[in-house]
Amino acid sequence: MPLDQSFAGRSYPPSPPYEVGREKIREFADAVGEASPVHRDPEAARAAGYKDVIAPPTFAVVLSLKVNDLLIDDPDLGLDYGRVVHGDQSFVHHRPITAGDRLRVELHVDGVTTRMGNDMLALRAEITTEDGEPVTTAKSTLVVRGENA
Amino acid sequence: MITASEVSVGDQLPPLSVRVTRADLIRYAGASGDFNPIHWNERFADEVGLPGVIAHGMLTMGLAGRIVTEWAGDPGAVVEYGVRFGRPVPVPDDAEGALIEVTAKVAKVLEDGTFKITVTASFEGKSVLGGASARVRLPQGL
């Protein structure tokens, strides 16, 4: 079953706030091997001009993965997650994600298209502070492999 | 930290080789919250037709990004980073794991003064990320 193309343009209500912790940043930096002290030491981060330790460039995936559950759990979309492949990913950082941030994520479906029997979902997660300050825009394409692909 | 005046279009960044083992996949699953079994369960990966347990595309993206952050000297200098996910990286159940080789070069200076850096990542000589690039804002220097 192809995905419902009328989902293009849909957005979901913002997520409850996610509080960015120093230790979560350290854990993520360790997992991708980012060795910089600005991910670990608040003093080093402040010396580099930041309010507190900052997250590595791909940390925002922690937040965008959580909101993808909105799509997986949306019965109207009928997404078969077992057939989903991550096609592409990009992050635009309006500023670095910083320990102590309380962030909300608003998920937008920018497009639903079909190419060579596969459905393509173009997603955009707008990550802002609780006060609405833009922090990161995370765009991704999910490819839903067709029944015969 | 490198400054804008030290950078020219065409500069190659110091290359990076990163080894990924099963333990790295487990660590990344926990850190990112991506517990898809194709990244840790051989039986499941085989069942869905993959060449064994594969690395998270997002892990490959994160590891490859280090070529830019280590060169820039400040991970916060990376204002944009994007990739397409290409062929999967199978990670064998041994001590060596999979070796990912990363190169990057300064592609252009954009109108706002940021630098576009193109990145390649390969496994066994074949590209695993397509169209990967980062945009970096560097201090002006003196």
PDB file of C-alpha atoms in Angstrom:
ATOM      1  CA  MET A   1       0.000   0.000   0.000  1.00  0.00           C
ATOM      2  CA  PRO A   2       1.523   3.351  -0.977  1.00  0.00           C
ATOM      3  CA  LEU A   3       1.560   5.965   1.756  1.00  0.00           C
ATOM      4  CA  ASP A   4      -1.203   8.552   1.882  1.00  0.00           C
ATOM      5  CA  GLN A   5       0.172  11.536  -0.080  1.00  0.00           C
ATOM      6  CA  SER A   6      -2.135  13.900   1.804  1.00  0.00           C
ATOM      7  CA  PHE A   7       0.302  13.586   4.728  1.00  0.00           C
ATOM      8  CA  ALA A   8       2.555  16.088   2.949  1.00  0.00           C
ATOM      9  CA  GLY A   9       2.358  19.384   4.823  1.00  0.00           C
ATOM     10  CA  ARG A  10       1.251  17.782   8.069  1.00  0.00           C
ATOM     11  CA  SER A  11       2.888  18.713  11.374  1.00  0.00           C
ATOM     12  CA  TYR A  12       2.664  17.149  14.789  1.00  0.00           C
ATOM     13  CA  PRO A  13       2.333  19.077  18.061  1.00  0.00           C
ATOM     14  CA  PRO A  14       5.702  19.870  19.712  1.00  0.00           C
ATOM     15  CA  SER A  15       7.185  17.212  21.972  1.00  0.00           C
ATOM     16  CA  PRO A  16       7.413  17.691  25.732  1.00  0.00           C
ATOM     17  CA  PRO A  17      10.717  19.392  26.643  1.00  0.00           C
ATOM     18  CA  TYR A  18      13.901  17.321  26.499  1.00  0.00           C
ATOM     19  CA  GLU A  19      16.500  18.494  28.994  1.00  0.00           C
ATOM     20  CA  VAL A  20      20.021  18.199  27.594  1.00  0.00           C
ATOM     21  CA  GLY A  21      22.344  16.772  30.252  1.00  0.00           C
ATOM     22  CA  ARG A  22      26.132  17.044  30.486  1.00  0.00           C
ATOM     23  CA  GLU A  23      26.526  13.312  30.985  1.00  0.00           C
ATOM     24  CA  LYS A  24      24.313  12.503  27.968  1.00  0.00           C
ATOM     25  CA  ILE A  25      26.515  14.760  25.844  1.00  0.00           C
ATOM     26  CA  ARG A  26      29.641  13.029  27.178  1.00  0.00           C
ATOM     27  CA  GLU A  27      28.114   9.610  26.509  1.00  0.00           C
ATOM     28  CA  PHE A  28      27.238  10.556  22.925  1.00  0.00           C
ATOM     29  CA  ALA A  29      30.664  12.147  22.320  1.00  0.00           C
ATOM     30  CA  ASP A  30      32.310   8.921  23.568  1.00  0.00           C
ATOM     31  CA  ALA A  31      30.115   6.848  21.232  1.00  0.00           C
ATOM     32  CA  VAL A  32      31.198   8.780  18.128  1.00  0.00           C
ATOM     33  CA  GLY A  33      34.758   9.290  19.371  1.00  0.00           C
ATOM     34  CA  GLU A  34      34.587  13.097  19.556  1.00  0.00           C
ATOM     35  CA  ALA A  35      37.482  13.836  21.904  1.00  0.00           C
ATOM     36  CA  SER A  36      37.113  17.611  22.358  1.00  0.00           C
ATOM     37  CA  PRO A  37      36.997  18.890  25.955  1.00  0.00           C
ATOM     38  CA  VAL A  38      34.111  21.230  24.995  1.00  0.00           C
ATOM     39  CA  HIS A  39      31.885  18.095  25.122  1.00  0.00           C
ATOM     40  CA  ARG A  40      33.071  17.180  28.637  1.00  0.00           C
ATOM     41  CA  ASP A  41      34.480  20.043  30.660  1.00  0.00           C
ATOM     42  CA  PRO A  42      32.261  23.068  31.419  1.00  0.00           C
ATOM     43  CA  GLU A  43      35.355  25.227  32.054  1.00  0.00           C
ATOM     44  CA  ALA A  44      36.832  24.354  28.656  1.00  0.00           C
ATOM     45  CA  ALA A  45      33.464  25.021  27.034  1.00  0.00           C
ATOM     46  CA  ARG A  46      33.196  28.425  28.711  1.00  0.00           C
ATOM     47  CA  ALA A  47      36.755  29.273  27.663  1.00  0.00           C
ATOM     48  CA  ALA A  48      35.685  28.507  24.069  1.00  0.00           C
ATOM     49  CA  GLY A  49      32.779  30.936  24.401  1.00  0.00           C
ATOM     50  CA  TYR A  50      29.911  28.568  25.243  1.00  0.00           C
ATOM     51  CA  LYS A  51      27.568  28.690  28.232  1.00  0.00           C
ATOM     52  CA  ASP A  52      28.201  25.043  29.102  1.00  0.00           C
ATOM     53  CA  VAL A  53      29.371  21.865  27.357  1.00  0.00           C
ATOM     54  CA  ILE A  54      28.083  21.598  23.787  1.00  0.00           C
ATOM     55  CA  ALA A  55      26.857  18.550  21.887  1.00  0.00           C
ATOM     56  CA  PRO A  56      28.627  16.991  18.868  1.00  0.00           C
ATOM     57  CA  PRO A  57      27.156  17.944  15.458  1.00  0.00           C
ATOM     58  CA  THR A  58      25.010  14.782  15.119  1.00  0.00           C
ATOM     59  CA  PHE A  59      23.654  14.717  18.706  1.00  0.00           C
ATOM     60  CA  ALA A  60      20.295  16.098  17.518  1.00  0.00           C
ATOM     61  CA  VAL A  61      19.479  12.603  16.240  1.00  0.00           C
ATOM     62  CA  VAL A  62      18.726  11.684  19.859  1.00  0.00           C
ATOM     63  CA  LEU A  63      15.815  14.136  19.731  1.00  0.00           C
ATOM     64  CA  SER A  64      14.700  13.513  16.147  1.00  0.00           C
ATOM     65  CA  LEU A  65      14.567   9.725  16.674  1.00  0.00           C
ATOM     66  CA  LYS A  66      12.128  10.207  19.539  1.00  0.00           C
ATOM     67  CA  VAL A  67       9.685  12.189  17.418  1.00  0.00           C
ATOM     68  CA  ASN A  68       9.848   9.677  14.557  1.00  0.00           C
ATOM     69  CA  ASP A  69       7.777   7.488  16.869  1.00  0.00           C
ATOM     70  CA  LEU A  70       4.903   9.887  16.172  1.00  0.00           C
ATOM     71  CA  LEU A  71       4.915   8.646  12.567  1.00  0.00           C
ATOM     72  CA  ILE A  72       5.422   5.001  13.462  1.00  0.00           C
ATOM     73  CA  ASP A  73       2.525   5.157  15.916  1.00  0.00           C
ATOM     74  CA  ASP A  74       0.176   7.122  13.621  1.00  0.00           C
ATOM     75  CA  PRO A  75      -2.430   4.565  12.493  1.00  0.00           C
ATOM     76  CA  ASP A  76      -3.615   6.863   9.682  1.00  0.00           C
ATOM     77  CA  LEU A  77      -0.203   6.800   7.980  1.00  0.00           C
ATOM     78  CA  GLY A  78       0.130   3.012   8.159  1.00  0.00           C
ATOM     79  CA  LEU A  79       3.934   3.023   8.087  1.00  0.00           C
ATOM     80  CA  ASP A  80       5.511  -0.450   8.133  1.00  0.00           C
ATOM     81  CA  TYR A  81       8.661   0.382  10.124  1.00  0.00           C
ATOM     82  CA  GLY A  82      10.267  -2.934   9.250  1.00  0.00           C
ATOM     83  CA  ARG A  83      10.542  -1.683   5.654  1.00  0.00           C
ATOM     84  CA  VAL A  84      11.959   1.742   6.527  1.00  0.00           C
ATOM     85  CA  VAL A  85      15.493   2.709   5.519  1.00  0.00           C
ATOM     86  CA  HIS A  86      17.157   5.996   6.484  1.00  0.00           C
ATOM     87  CA  GLY A  87      17.902   7.659   3.126  1.00  0.00           C
ATOM     88  CA  ASP A  88      19.590  10.881   4.126  1.00  0.00           C
ATOM     89  CA  GLN A  89      20.095  13.202   7.083  1.00  0.00           C
ATOM     90  CA  SER A  90      21.166  16.779   7.558  1.00  0.00           C
ATOM     91  CA  PHE A  91      21.476  19.165  10.477  1.00  0.00           C
ATOM     92  CA  VAL A  92      21.536  22.940  10.361  1.00  0.00           C
ATOM     93  CA  HIS A  93      22.687  24.333  13.705  1.00  0.00           C
ATOM     94  CA  HIS A  94      21.417  27.827  14.442  1.00  0.00           C
ATOM     95  CA  ARG A  95      23.602  27.471  17.527  1.00  0.00           C
ATOM     96  CA  PRO A  96      25.190  24.432  19.220  1.00  0.00           C
ATOM     97  CA  ILE A  97      22.950  22.309  21.442  1.00  0.00           C
ATOM     98  CA  THR A  98      24.173  23.083  24.970  1.00  0.00           C
ATOM     99  CA  ALA A  99      23.870  21.301  28.310  1.00  0.00           C
ATOM    100  CA  GLY A 100      20.959  22.740  30.266  1.00  0.00           C
ATOM    101  CA  ASP A 101      18.873  23.442  27.139  1.00  0.00           C
ATOM    102  CA  ARG A 102      15.236  22.467  27.424  1.00  0.00           C
ATOM    103  CA  LEU A 103      14.322  21.615  23.858  1.00  0.00           C
ATOM    104  CA  ARG A 104      11.097  20.934  22.040  1.00  0.00           C
ATOM    105  CA  VAL A 105      10.869  19.172  18.704  1.00  0.00           C
ATOM    106  CA  GLU A 106       8.174  19.845  16.133  1.00  0.00           C
ATOM    107  CA  LEU A 107       7.972  17.253  13.379  1.00  0.00           C
ATOM    108  CA  HIS A 108       6.853  18.304   9.902  1.00  0.00           C
ATOM    109  CA  VAL A 109       6.150  16.026   6.951  1.00  0.00           C
ATOM    110  CA  ASP A 110       7.478  18.114   4.056  1.00  0.00           C
ATOM    111  CA  GLY A 111       6.726  15.611   1.319  1.00  0.00           C
ATOM    112  CA  VAL A 112       5.418  12.172   0.474  1.00  0.00           C
ATOM    113  CA  THR A 113       6.505  10.880  -2.923  1.00  0.00           C
ATOM    114  CA  THR A 114       6.831   7.547  -4.684  1.00  0.00           C
ATOM    115  CA  ARG A 115       9.937   6.688  -6.658  1.00  0.00           C
ATOM    116  CA  MET A 116      10.524   3.344  -8.379  1.00  0.00           C
ATOM    117  CA  GLY A 117       8.007   1.587  -6.139  1.00  0.00           C
ATOM    118  CA  ASN A 118       9.417   3.039  -2.913  1.00  0.00           C
ATOM    119  CA  ASP A 119       7.684   5.668  -0.795  1.00  0.00           C
ATOM    120  CA  MET A 120       9.851   8.589   0.272  1.00  0.00           C
ATOM    121  CA  LEU A 121       8.962  10.601   3.381  1.00  0.00           C
ATOM    122  CA  ALA A 122      10.705  13.972   3.624  1.00  0.00           C
ATOM    123  CA  LEU A 123      10.774  14.963   7.288  1.00  0.00           C
ATOM    124  CA  ARG A 124      11.868  18.104   9.100  1.00  0.00           C
ATOM    125  CA  ALA A 125      12.339  18.286  12.853  1.00  0.00           C
ATOM    126  CA  GLU A 126      12.483  21.874  14.126  1.00  0.00           C
ATOM    127  CA  ILE A 127      14.312  21.901  17.456  1.00  0.00           C
ATOM    128  CA  THR A 128      13.778  25.009  19.576  1.00  0.00           C
ATOM    129  CA  THR A 129      14.083  26.031  23.203  1.00  0.00           C
ATOM    130  CA  GLU A 130      10.927  26.204  25.278  1.00  0.00           C
ATOM    131  CA  ASP A 131      10.924  29.955  24.560  1.00  0.00           C
ATOM    132  CA  GLY A 132      10.950  29.306  20.823  1.00  0.00           C
ATOM    133  CA  GLU A 133      14.605  30.135  20.087  1.00  0.00           C
ATOM    134  CA  PRO A 134      15.640  28.115  16.986  1.00  0.00           C
ATOM    135  CA  VAL A 135      18.471  25.686  17.803  1.00  0.00           C
ATOM    136  CA  THR A 136      18.645  22.983  15.114  1.00  0.00           C
ATOM    137  CA  THR A 137      16.759  22.040  11.961  1.00  0.00           C
ATOM    138  CA  ALA A 138      17.125  18.295  11.273  1.00  0.00           C
ATOM    139  CA  LYS A 139      15.970  17.079   7.863  1.00  0.00           C
ATOM    140  CA  SER A 140      15.780  13.458   6.842  1.00  0.00           C
ATOM    141  CA  THR A 141      14.347  11.210   4.202  1.00  0.00           C
ATOM    142  CA  LEU A 142      12.858   7.880   5.189  1.00  0.00           C
ATOM    143  CA  VAL A 143      12.559   5.388   2.352  1.00  0.00           C
ATOM    144  CA  VAL A 144       9.832   2.780   2.688  1.00  0.00           C
ATOM    145  CA  ARG A 145      10.836  -0.141   0.501  1.00  0.00           C
ATOM    146  CA  GLY A 146       8.012  -1.278  -1.763  1.00  0.00           C
ATOM    147  CA  GLU A 147       6.484  -4.751  -1.409  1.00  0.00           C
ATOM    148  CA  ASN A 148       8.449  -5.998  -4.410  1.00  0.00           C
ATOM    149  CA  ALA A 149      11.653  -4.060  -3.791  1.00  0.00           C
TER     150      ALA A 149
ATOM    151  CA  MET B   1      41.706  26.421  16.442  1.00  0.00           C
ATOM    152  CA  ILE B   2      42.192  27.104  12.736  1.00  0.00           C
ATOM    153  CA  THR B   3      41.259  30.572  11.444  1.00  0.00           C
ATOM    154  CA  ALA B   4      39.650  31.547   8.142  1.00  0.00           C
ATOM    155  CA  SER B   5      42.818  33.254   6.897  1.00  0.00           C
ATOM    156  CA  GLU B   6      44.700  29.938   7.104  1.00  0.00           C
ATOM    157  CA  VAL B   7      42.208  28.123   4.822  1.00  0.00           C
ATOM    158  CA  SER B   8      42.110  27.995   1.016  1.00  0.00           C
ATOM    159  CA  VAL B   9      39.718  26.322  -1.399  1.00  0.00           C
ATOM    160  CA  GLY B  10      41.196  22.978  -2.443  1.00  0.00           C
ATOM    161  CA  ASP B  11      42.923  22.307   0.894  1.00  0.00           C
ATOM    162  CA  GLN B  12      42.789  18.650   1.927  1.00  0.00           C
ATOM    163  CA  LEU B  13      41.942  17.980   5.555  1.00  0.00           C
ATOM    164  CA  PRO B  14      44.131  15.443   7.429  1.00  0.00           C
ATOM    165  CA  PRO B  15      42.629  12.016   6.551  1.00  0.00           C
ATOM    166  CA  LEU B  16      40.992   9.885   9.218  1.00  0.00           C
ATOM    167  CA  SER B  17      40.696   6.092   9.607  1.00  0.00           C
ATOM    168  CA  VAL B  18      38.233   4.766  12.161  1.00  0.00           C
ATOM    169  CA  ARG B  19      37.764   1.181  13.217  1.00  0.00           C
ATOM    170  CA  VAL B  20      34.241   0.127  14.234  1.00  0.00           C
ATOM    171  CA  THR B  21      33.625  -3.005  16.285  1.00  0.00           C
ATOM    172  CA  ARG B  22      30.449  -4.648  17.578  1.00  0.00           C
ATOM    173  CA  ALA B  23      31.120  -3.028  20.954  1.00  0.00           C
ATOM    174  CA  ASP B  24      31.075   0.397  19.244  1.00  0.00           C
ATOM    175  CA  LEU B  25      27.659  -0.410  17.747  1.00  0.00           C
ATOM    176  CA  ILE B  26      26.258  -1.340  21.155  1.00  0.00           C
ATOM    177  CA  ARG B  27      27.687   1.826  22.686  1.00  0.00           C
ATOM    178  CA  TYR B  28      26.181   3.953  19.911  1.00  0.00           C
ATOM    179  CA  ALA B  29      22.807   2.198  20.212  1.00  0.00           C
ATOM    180  CA  GLY B  30      22.696   3.145  23.883  1.00  0.00           C
ATOM    181  CA  ALA B  31      23.921   6.709  23.384  1.00  0.00           C
ATOM    182  CA  SER B  32      21.595   7.489  20.472  1.00  0.00           C
ATOM    183  CA  GLY B  33      18.552   5.450  21.474  1.00  0.00           C
ATOM    184  CA  ASP B  34      18.559   3.582  18.136  1.00  0.00           C
ATOM    185  CA  PHE B  35      18.037  -0.051  19.168  1.00  0.00           C
ATOM    186  CA  ASN B  36      17.123  -1.391  15.725  1.00  0.00           C
ATOM    187  CA  PRO B  37      18.239  -5.072  15.913  1.00  0.00           C
ATOM    188  CA  ILE B  38      19.950  -4.918  12.496  1.00  0.00           C
ATOM    189  CA  HIS B  39      22.768  -3.157  14.397  1.00  0.00           C
ATOM    190  CA  TRP B  40      23.367  -5.829  17.044  1.00  0.00           C
ATOM    191  CA  ASN B  41      21.486  -9.055  16.226  1.00  0.00           C
ATOM    192  CA  GLU B  42      23.105 -11.278  13.575  1.00  0.00           C
ATOM    193  CA  ARG B  43      20.090 -13.584  13.377  1.00  0.00           C
ATOM    194  CA  PHE B  44      17.728 -10.683  12.717  1.00  0.00           C
ATOM    195  CA  ALA B  45      20.069  -9.014  10.205  1.00  0.00           C
ATOM    196  CA  ASP B  46      20.336 -12.281   8.244  1.00  0.00           C
ATOM    197  CA  GLU B  47      16.564 -12.721   8.275  1.00  0.00           C
ATOM    198  CA  VAL B  48      15.986  -9.347   6.634  1.00  0.00           C
ATOM    199  CA  GLY B  49      18.605 -10.055   3.977  1.00  0.00           C
ATOM    200  CA  LEU B  50      21.471  -7.884   5.200  1.00  0.00           C
ATOM    201  CA  PRO B  51      25.146  -8.928   4.937  1.00  0.00           C
ATOM    202  CA  GLY B  52      25.243  -9.472   8.729  1.00  0.00           C
ATOM    203  CA  VAL B  53      25.079  -6.857  11.478  1.00  0.00           C
ATOM    204  CA  ILE B  54      25.601  -3.392   9.978  1.00  0.00           C
ATOM    205  CA  ALA B  55      26.761  -0.102  11.472  1.00  0.00           C
ATOM    206  CA  HIS B  56      24.166   2.597  12.136  1.00  0.00           C
ATOM    207  CA  GLY B  57      24.292   5.037   9.215  1.00  0.00           C
ATOM    208  CA  MET B  58      24.150   7.768  11.846  1.00  0.00           C
ATOM    209  CA  LEU B  59      27.236   6.308  13.546  1.00  0.00           C
ATOM    210  CA  THR B  60      29.145   6.396  10.256  1.00  0.00           C
ATOM    211  CA  MET B  61      27.939   9.989   9.829  1.00  0.00           C
ATOM    212  CA  GLY B  62      29.106  10.910  13.325  1.00  0.00           C
ATOM    213  CA  LEU B  63      32.503   9.228  12.948  1.00  0.00           C
ATOM    214  CA  ALA B  64      33.101  10.786   9.525  1.00  0.00           C
ATOM    215  CA  GLY B  65      32.203  14.216  10.903  1.00  0.00           C
ATOM    216  CA  ARG B  66      35.253  14.052  13.147  1.00  0.00           C
ATOM    217  CA  ILE B  67      37.470  14.797  10.160  1.00  0.00           C
ATOM    218  CA  VAL B  68      35.886  18.263  10.142  1.00  0.00           C
ATOM    219  CA  THR B  69      35.607  18.896  13.895  1.00  0.00           C
ATOM    220  CA  GLU B  70      39.204  17.755  14.555  1.00  0.00           C
ATOM    221  CA  TRP B  71      40.506  20.007  11.763  1.00  0.00           C
ATOM    222  CA  ALA B  72      38.428  23.010  12.842  1.00  0.00           C
ATOM    223  CA  GLY B  73      39.422  22.519  16.479  1.00  0.00           C
ATOM    224  CA  ASP B  74      35.957  23.539  17.689  1.00  0.00           C
ATOM    225  CA  PRO B  75      32.999  21.195  17.099  1.00  0.00           C
ATOM    226  CA  GLY B  76      30.693  24.200  17.492  1.00  0.00           C
ATOM    227  CA  ALA B  77      32.137  25.630  14.265  1.00  0.00           C
ATOM    228  CA  VAL B  78      30.096  23.079  12.290  1.00  0.00           C
ATOM    229  CA  VAL B  79      26.901  24.962  11.404  1.00  0.00           C
ATOM    230  CA  GLU B  80      25.628  22.386   8.924  1.00  0.00           C
ATOM    231  CA  TYR B  81      26.334  18.740   8.157  1.00  0.00           C
ATOM    232  CA  GLY B  82      24.476  16.433   5.818  1.00  0.00           C
ATOM    233  CA  VAL B  83      24.918  13.017   4.186  1.00  0.00           C
ATOM    234  CA  ARG B  84      23.101  10.472   2.053  1.00  0.00           C
ATOM    235  CA  PHE B  85      23.362   6.915   3.288  1.00  0.00           C
ATOM    236  CA  GLY B  86      24.859   4.595   0.686  1.00  0.00           C
ATOM    237  CA  ARG B  87      25.898   0.985   0.965  1.00  0.00           C
ATOM    238  CA  PRO B  88      25.793  -0.537   4.457  1.00  0.00           C
ATOM    239  CA  VAL B  89      28.944  -1.202   6.518  1.00  0.00           C
ATOM    240  CA  PRO B  90      28.898  -4.818   7.814  1.00  0.00           C
ATOM    241  CA  VAL B  91      30.685  -5.143  11.150  1.00  0.00           C
ATOM    242  CA  PRO B  92      32.069  -8.657  11.783  1.00  0.00           C
ATOM    243  CA  ASP B  93      32.033 -10.287  15.207  1.00  0.00           C
ATOM    244  CA  ASP B  94      35.793 -10.034  15.759  1.00  0.00           C
ATOM    245  CA  ALA B  95      38.370  -7.754  17.349  1.00  0.00           C
ATOM    246  CA  GLU B  96      39.215  -5.880  14.113  1.00  0.00           C
ATOM    247  CA  GLY B  97      35.708  -4.809  13.141  1.00  0.00           C
ATOM    248  CA  ALA B  98      35.299  -2.640  10.038  1.00  0.00           C
ATOM    249  CA  LEU B  99      37.681   0.093   8.919  1.00  0.00           C
ATOM    250  CA  ILE B 100      36.092   3.308   7.633  1.00  0.00           C
ATOM    251  CA  GLU B 101      38.367   5.690   5.772  1.00  0.00           C
ATOM    252  CA  VAL B 102      37.458   9.358   5.595  1.00  0.00           C
ATOM    253  CA  THR B 103      38.790  12.181   3.433  1.00  0.00           C
ATOM    254  CA  ALA B 104      37.663  15.790   3.109  1.00  0.00           C
ATOM    255  CA  LYS B 105      38.563  18.970   1.314  1.00  0.00           C
ATOM    256  CA  VAL B 106      37.638  22.623   1.315  1.00  0.00           C
ATOM    257  CA  ALA B 107      35.218  22.957  -1.611  1.00  0.00           C
ATOM    258  CA  LYS B 108      34.287  26.635  -1.532  1.00  0.00           C
ATOM    259  CA  VAL B 109      33.800  29.810   0.437  1.00  0.00           C
ATOM    260  CA  LEU B 110      30.143  30.755   0.679  1.00  0.00           C
ATOM    261  CA  GLU B 111      28.718  34.289   0.603  1.00  0.00           C
ATOM    262  CA  ASP B 112      28.309  34.431   4.371  1.00  0.00           C
ATOM    263  CA  GLY B 113      32.009  33.615   4.840  1.00  0.00           C
ATOM    264  CA  THR B 114      31.443  30.001   5.899  1.00  0.00           C
ATOM    265  CA  PHE B 115      33.426  27.206   4.251  1.00  0.00           C
ATOM    266  CA  LYS B 116      31.844  24.241   2.503  1.00  0.00           C
ATOM    267  CA  ILE B 117      33.791  21.049   3.207  1.00  0.00           C
ATOM    268  CA  THR B 118      33.069  17.958   1.111  1.00  0.00           C
ATOM    269  CA  VAL B 119      33.549  14.630   2.883  1.00  0.00           C
ATOM    270  CA  THR B 120      33.979  11.081   1.586  1.00  0.00           C
ATOM    271  CA  ALA B 121      33.754   7.906   3.654  1.00  0.00           C
ATOM    272  CA  SER B 122      34.598   4.477   2.307  1.00  0.00           C
ATOM    273  CA  PHE B 123      34.700   0.881   3.443  1.00  0.00           C
ATOM    274  CA  GLU B 124      36.784  -1.649   1.498  1.00  0.00           C
ATOM    275  CA  GLY B 125      37.358   1.029  -1.126  1.00  0.00           C
ATOM    276  CA  LYS B 126      33.667   1.673  -1.758  1.00  0.00           C
ATOM    277  CA  SER B 127      31.784   4.817  -0.796  1.00  0.00           C
ATOM    278  CA  VAL B 128      29.373   4.475   2.141  1.00  0.00           C
ATOM    279  CA  LEU B 129      28.169   8.104   2.360  1.00  0.00           C
ATOM    280  CA  GLY B 130      26.992  10.079  -0.669  1.00  0.00           C
ATOM    281  CA  GLY B 131      27.087  13.833  -1.143  1.00  0.00           C
ATOM    282  CA  ALA B 132      28.428  14.360   2.365  1.00  0.00           C
ATOM    283  CA  SER B 133      29.328  17.920   3.218  1.00  0.00           C
ATOM    284  CA  ALA B 134      29.650  20.268   6.149  1.00  0.00           C
ATOM    285  CA  ARG B 135      29.531  24.027   6.451  1.00  0.00           C
ATOM    286  CA  VAL B 136      31.960  25.524   8.933  1.00  0.00           C
ATOM    287  CA  ARG B 137      32.182  29.003  10.444  1.00  0.00           C
ATOM    288  CA  LEU B 138      35.772  29.818  11.373  1.00  0.00           C
ATOM    289  CA  PRO B 139      37.088  32.806  13.324  1.00  0.00           C
ATOM    290  CA  GLN B 140      38.686  35.480  11.147  1.00  0.00           C
ATOM    291  CA  GLY B 141      42.084  35.493  12.820  1.00  0.00           C
ATOM    292  CA  LEU B 142      44.376  38.516  12.601  1.00  0.00           C
TER     293      LEU B 142
END
